[in-house]
XYZ file of C-alpha atoms in Angstrom:
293
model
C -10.042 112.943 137.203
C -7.348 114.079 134.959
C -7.208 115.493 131.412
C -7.256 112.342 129.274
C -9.843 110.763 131.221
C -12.175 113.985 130.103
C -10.910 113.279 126.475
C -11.443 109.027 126.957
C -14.836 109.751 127.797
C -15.413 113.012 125.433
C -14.267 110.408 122.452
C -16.384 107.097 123.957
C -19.494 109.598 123.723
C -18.845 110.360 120.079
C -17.942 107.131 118.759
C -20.192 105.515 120.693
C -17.565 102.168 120.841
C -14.558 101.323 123.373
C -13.307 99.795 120.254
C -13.022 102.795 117.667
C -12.449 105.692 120.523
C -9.046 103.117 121.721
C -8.289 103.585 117.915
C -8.935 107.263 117.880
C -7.163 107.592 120.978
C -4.063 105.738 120.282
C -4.885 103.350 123.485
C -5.302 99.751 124.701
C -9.110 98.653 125.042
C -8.190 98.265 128.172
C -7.218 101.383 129.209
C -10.304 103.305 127.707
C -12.432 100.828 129.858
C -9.992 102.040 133.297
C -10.454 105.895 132.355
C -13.958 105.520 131.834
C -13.965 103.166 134.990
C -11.870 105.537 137.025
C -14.264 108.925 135.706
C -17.641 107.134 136.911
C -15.829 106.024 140.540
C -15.101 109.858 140.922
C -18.087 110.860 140.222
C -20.582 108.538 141.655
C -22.133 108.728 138.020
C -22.929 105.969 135.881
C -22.375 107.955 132.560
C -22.479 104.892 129.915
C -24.581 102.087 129.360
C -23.678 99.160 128.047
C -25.329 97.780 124.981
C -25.262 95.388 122.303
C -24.446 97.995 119.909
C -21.659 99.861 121.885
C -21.593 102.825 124.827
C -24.707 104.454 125.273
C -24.650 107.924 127.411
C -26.763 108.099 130.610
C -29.124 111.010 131.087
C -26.320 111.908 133.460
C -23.961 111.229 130.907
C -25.448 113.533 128.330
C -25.482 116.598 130.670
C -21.800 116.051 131.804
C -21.252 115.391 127.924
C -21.479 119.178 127.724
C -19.003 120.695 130.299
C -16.763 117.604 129.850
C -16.497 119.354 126.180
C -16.122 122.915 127.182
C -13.743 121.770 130.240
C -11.565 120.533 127.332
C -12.032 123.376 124.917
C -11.042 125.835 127.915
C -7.756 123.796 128.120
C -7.125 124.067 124.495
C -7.374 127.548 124.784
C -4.951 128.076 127.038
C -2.677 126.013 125.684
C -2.984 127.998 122.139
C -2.312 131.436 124.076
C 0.433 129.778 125.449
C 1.993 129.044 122.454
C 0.763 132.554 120.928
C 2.754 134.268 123.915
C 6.194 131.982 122.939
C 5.297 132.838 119.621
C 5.517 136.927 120.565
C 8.692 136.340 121.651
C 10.982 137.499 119.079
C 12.972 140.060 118.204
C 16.697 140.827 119.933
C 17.860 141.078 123.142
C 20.866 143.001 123.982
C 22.682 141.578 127.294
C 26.110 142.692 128.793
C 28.206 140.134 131.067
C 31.241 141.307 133.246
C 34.360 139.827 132.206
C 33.759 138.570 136.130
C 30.459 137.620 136.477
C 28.996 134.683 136.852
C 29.483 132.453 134.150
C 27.092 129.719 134.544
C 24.138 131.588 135.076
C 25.419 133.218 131.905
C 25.625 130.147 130.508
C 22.237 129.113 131.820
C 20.231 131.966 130.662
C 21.822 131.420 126.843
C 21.034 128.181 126.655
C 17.502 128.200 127.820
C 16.596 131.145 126.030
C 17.654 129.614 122.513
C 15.548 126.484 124.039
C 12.816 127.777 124.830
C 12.655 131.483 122.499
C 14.249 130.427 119.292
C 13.109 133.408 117.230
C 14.955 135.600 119.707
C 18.283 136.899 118.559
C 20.509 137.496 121.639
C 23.383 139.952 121.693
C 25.928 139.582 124.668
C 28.821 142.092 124.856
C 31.234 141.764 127.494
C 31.857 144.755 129.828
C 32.944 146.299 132.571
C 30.284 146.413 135.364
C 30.105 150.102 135.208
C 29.951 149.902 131.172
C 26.844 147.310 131.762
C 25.684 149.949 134.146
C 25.872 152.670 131.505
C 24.366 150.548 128.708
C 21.573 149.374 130.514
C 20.832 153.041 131.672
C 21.353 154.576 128.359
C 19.325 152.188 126.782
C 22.399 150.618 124.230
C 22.072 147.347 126.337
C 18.534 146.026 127.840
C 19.957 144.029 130.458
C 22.816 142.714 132.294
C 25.262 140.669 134.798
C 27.445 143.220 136.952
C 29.287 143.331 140.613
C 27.874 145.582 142.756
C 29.099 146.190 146.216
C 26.959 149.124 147.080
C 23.393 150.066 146.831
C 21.435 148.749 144.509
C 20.165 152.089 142.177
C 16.366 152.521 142.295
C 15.802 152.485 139.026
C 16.469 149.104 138.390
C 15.292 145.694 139.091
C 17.500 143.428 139.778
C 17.426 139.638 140.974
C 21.015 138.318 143.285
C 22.590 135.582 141.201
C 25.225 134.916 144.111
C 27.891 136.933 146.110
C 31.112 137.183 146.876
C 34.337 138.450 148.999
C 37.250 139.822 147.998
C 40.749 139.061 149.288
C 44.166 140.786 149.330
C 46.934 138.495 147.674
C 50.497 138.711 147.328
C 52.702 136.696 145.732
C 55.156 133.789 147.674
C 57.537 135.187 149.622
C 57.148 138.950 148.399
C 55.187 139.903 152.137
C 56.025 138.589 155.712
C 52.727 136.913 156.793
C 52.883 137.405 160.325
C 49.264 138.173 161.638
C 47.946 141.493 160.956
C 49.083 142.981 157.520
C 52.190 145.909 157.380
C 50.272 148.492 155.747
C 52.918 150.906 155.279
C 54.870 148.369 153.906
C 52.163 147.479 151.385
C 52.328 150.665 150.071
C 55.561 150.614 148.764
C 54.546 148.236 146.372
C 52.596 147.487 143.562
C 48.607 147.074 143.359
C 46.905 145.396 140.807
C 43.292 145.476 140.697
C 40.583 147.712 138.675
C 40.569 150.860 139.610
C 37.069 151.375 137.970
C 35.576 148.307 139.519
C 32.399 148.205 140.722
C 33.547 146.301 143.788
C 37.288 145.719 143.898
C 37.906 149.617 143.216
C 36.154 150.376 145.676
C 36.932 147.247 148.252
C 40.506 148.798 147.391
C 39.614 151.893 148.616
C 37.887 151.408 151.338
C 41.298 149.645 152.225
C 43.378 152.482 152.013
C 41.135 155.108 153.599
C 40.438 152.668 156.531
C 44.604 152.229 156.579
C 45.630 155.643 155.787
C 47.739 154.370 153.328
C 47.812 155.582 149.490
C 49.901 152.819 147.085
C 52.909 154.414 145.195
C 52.297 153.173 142.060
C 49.095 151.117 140.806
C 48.053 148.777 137.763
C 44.446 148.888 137.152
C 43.433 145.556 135.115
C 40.065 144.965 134.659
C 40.213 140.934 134.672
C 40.417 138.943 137.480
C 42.490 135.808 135.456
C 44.724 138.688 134.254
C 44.998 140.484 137.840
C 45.541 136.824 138.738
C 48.416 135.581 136.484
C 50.410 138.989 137.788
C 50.371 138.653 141.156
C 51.505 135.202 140.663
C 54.733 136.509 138.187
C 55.627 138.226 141.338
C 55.029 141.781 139.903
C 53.073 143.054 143.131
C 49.951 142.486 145.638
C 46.262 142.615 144.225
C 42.943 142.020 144.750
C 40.882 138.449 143.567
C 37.750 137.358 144.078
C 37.573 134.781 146.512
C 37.083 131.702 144.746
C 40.029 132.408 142.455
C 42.196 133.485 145.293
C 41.996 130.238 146.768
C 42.344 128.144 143.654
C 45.459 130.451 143.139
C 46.531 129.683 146.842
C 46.078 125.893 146.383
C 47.974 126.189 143.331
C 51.210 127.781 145.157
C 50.260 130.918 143.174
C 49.684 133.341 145.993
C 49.802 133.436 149.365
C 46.019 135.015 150.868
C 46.962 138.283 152.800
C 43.842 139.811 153.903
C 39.961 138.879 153.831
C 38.079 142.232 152.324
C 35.252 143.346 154.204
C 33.167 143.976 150.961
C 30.580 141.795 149.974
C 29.894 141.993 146.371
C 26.817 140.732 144.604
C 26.730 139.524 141.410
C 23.237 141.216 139.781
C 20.946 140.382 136.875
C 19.459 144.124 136.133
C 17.394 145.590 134.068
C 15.734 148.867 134.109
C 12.410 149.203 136.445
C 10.471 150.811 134.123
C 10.755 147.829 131.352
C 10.054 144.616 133.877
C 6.467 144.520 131.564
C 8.862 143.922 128.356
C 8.169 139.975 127.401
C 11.887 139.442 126.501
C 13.259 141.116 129.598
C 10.179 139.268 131.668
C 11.116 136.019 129.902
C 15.005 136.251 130.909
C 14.561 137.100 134.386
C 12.138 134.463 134.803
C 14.859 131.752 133.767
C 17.439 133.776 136.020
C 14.958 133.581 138.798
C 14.419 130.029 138.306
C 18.378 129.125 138.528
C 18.738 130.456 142.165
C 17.189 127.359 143.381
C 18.069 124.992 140.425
């Protein structure tokens, strides 16, 4: 027995006619006869009686009359605090998004926020991870999408939108690819990558303090499509993420050098102590509900 069935036989009782409760109901005659039907076959209950001047409620009837009314009163209650709770949900939200962080779920969370929370204003400033870090610690920002290759700080909560590795590039021709990488020789040239990155900073240096190696000169950009487009001018070696180092590769951009050991995360983070704040509850709901979508 679903919902409209209760509410077929809820507006039979009170109009006492198949004829004006189809009317009422917006239904075929023949459908208010199959609900009522299909309610009395679940229950084992005769609940109407047929007469020459309409539908008639059983004894039975009569008594199920009553919680067939508050059964549907209960559901309209929870379907007003349902819309009272959307309606609480106003006000603005302040996000920060790496320049490379995931864009779709980005995307995602936008879009289903201005769906679903219209009266919410949302502010998205783009950042460095660390920035995002900052803001959402310092309260300017209330949440945000950052790399993180290390531990995850206590004091937020955060939920994995995906993950990543990092690799070494170089452009055609500038490096002899010849099995394990010439270090040394590396050196002596250029690196591009961010040298306040949350992950490729430090998948940099874990690089040179496994290698013993310390580059000569470096060229810290903090955008991947940037980092990108130099290596491929032929200006030195530098370090990608892996899906646009092997776009680049299968674009005759860059030749892949070395796989990175780091595996970076790409988080959705908010501080700990706010996860009871509707607007931060609301977004990571929707980013929760895009790791399986």
């Amino acid at each position: 027995m679903d919902i409209y069935q209760l509410k077929t036989f809820v507006a039979v009782a009170r109009e006492g006619s198949i004829t004006r409760a189809s009317a009422l109901l917006h239904l075929s005659q023949p459908a208010v006869s199959a609900h009522i039907k299909a309610i009395e076959d679940a229950l084992g209950i005769a609940v109407f009686e047929r007469t020459a001047r309409g539908m008639s409620l059983t004894r039975e009837g009569e008594r199920l009359l009553v919680k067939a009314e508050q059964a549907l009163a209960a559901h309209q209650e929870l379907m007003d605090e349902a819309t009272r709770i959307k309606g609480r949900l106003a006000g603005k939200l302040r996000l920060g998004a790496g320049s490379n962080s995931n864009n779709e779920a980005v995307g995602r969370l936008l879009a289903v926020l201005s769906e679903r929370c219209p009266e919410v204003e949302v502010v998205l400033k783009h950042a460095t991870s660390l920035d995002i870090l900052a803001g959402i610690r310092n309260g300017s920002l209330d949440a945000g999408f950052y790399n993180e290759s290390g531990e995850l700080d206590p004091e937020l909560a955060a939920i994995e939108v995906s993950r990543f590795r990092i690799y070494l590039v170089a452009p055609p021709g500038l490096v002899a690819i010849s099995g394990r990488p010439d270090w040394r020789s590396l050196a002596d040239l250029p690196w591009i990558y961010p040298t306040l990155s949350a992950c490729c900073g430090r998948a940099a240096e874990s690089l040179f303090k496994v290698n013993q190696i310390r580059p000569k000169r470096i060229i810290s950009v903090d955008r991947n499509d940037v980092t990108r487009t130099l290596i491929a001018g032929g200006t030195g070696v530098g370090l990608l993420h892996a899906d646009t180092a092997k776009e680049a590769q299968a674009r005759g951009e860059v030749e892949l050098l070395f796989e990175c050991q780091t595996l970076v995360r790409v988080l959705f983070a908010h501080l700990a102590s706010r996860a009871q704040d509707p607007l931060l509850a609301a977004a990571a709901s929707i980013v929760r509900a895009g790791e399986t979508s």
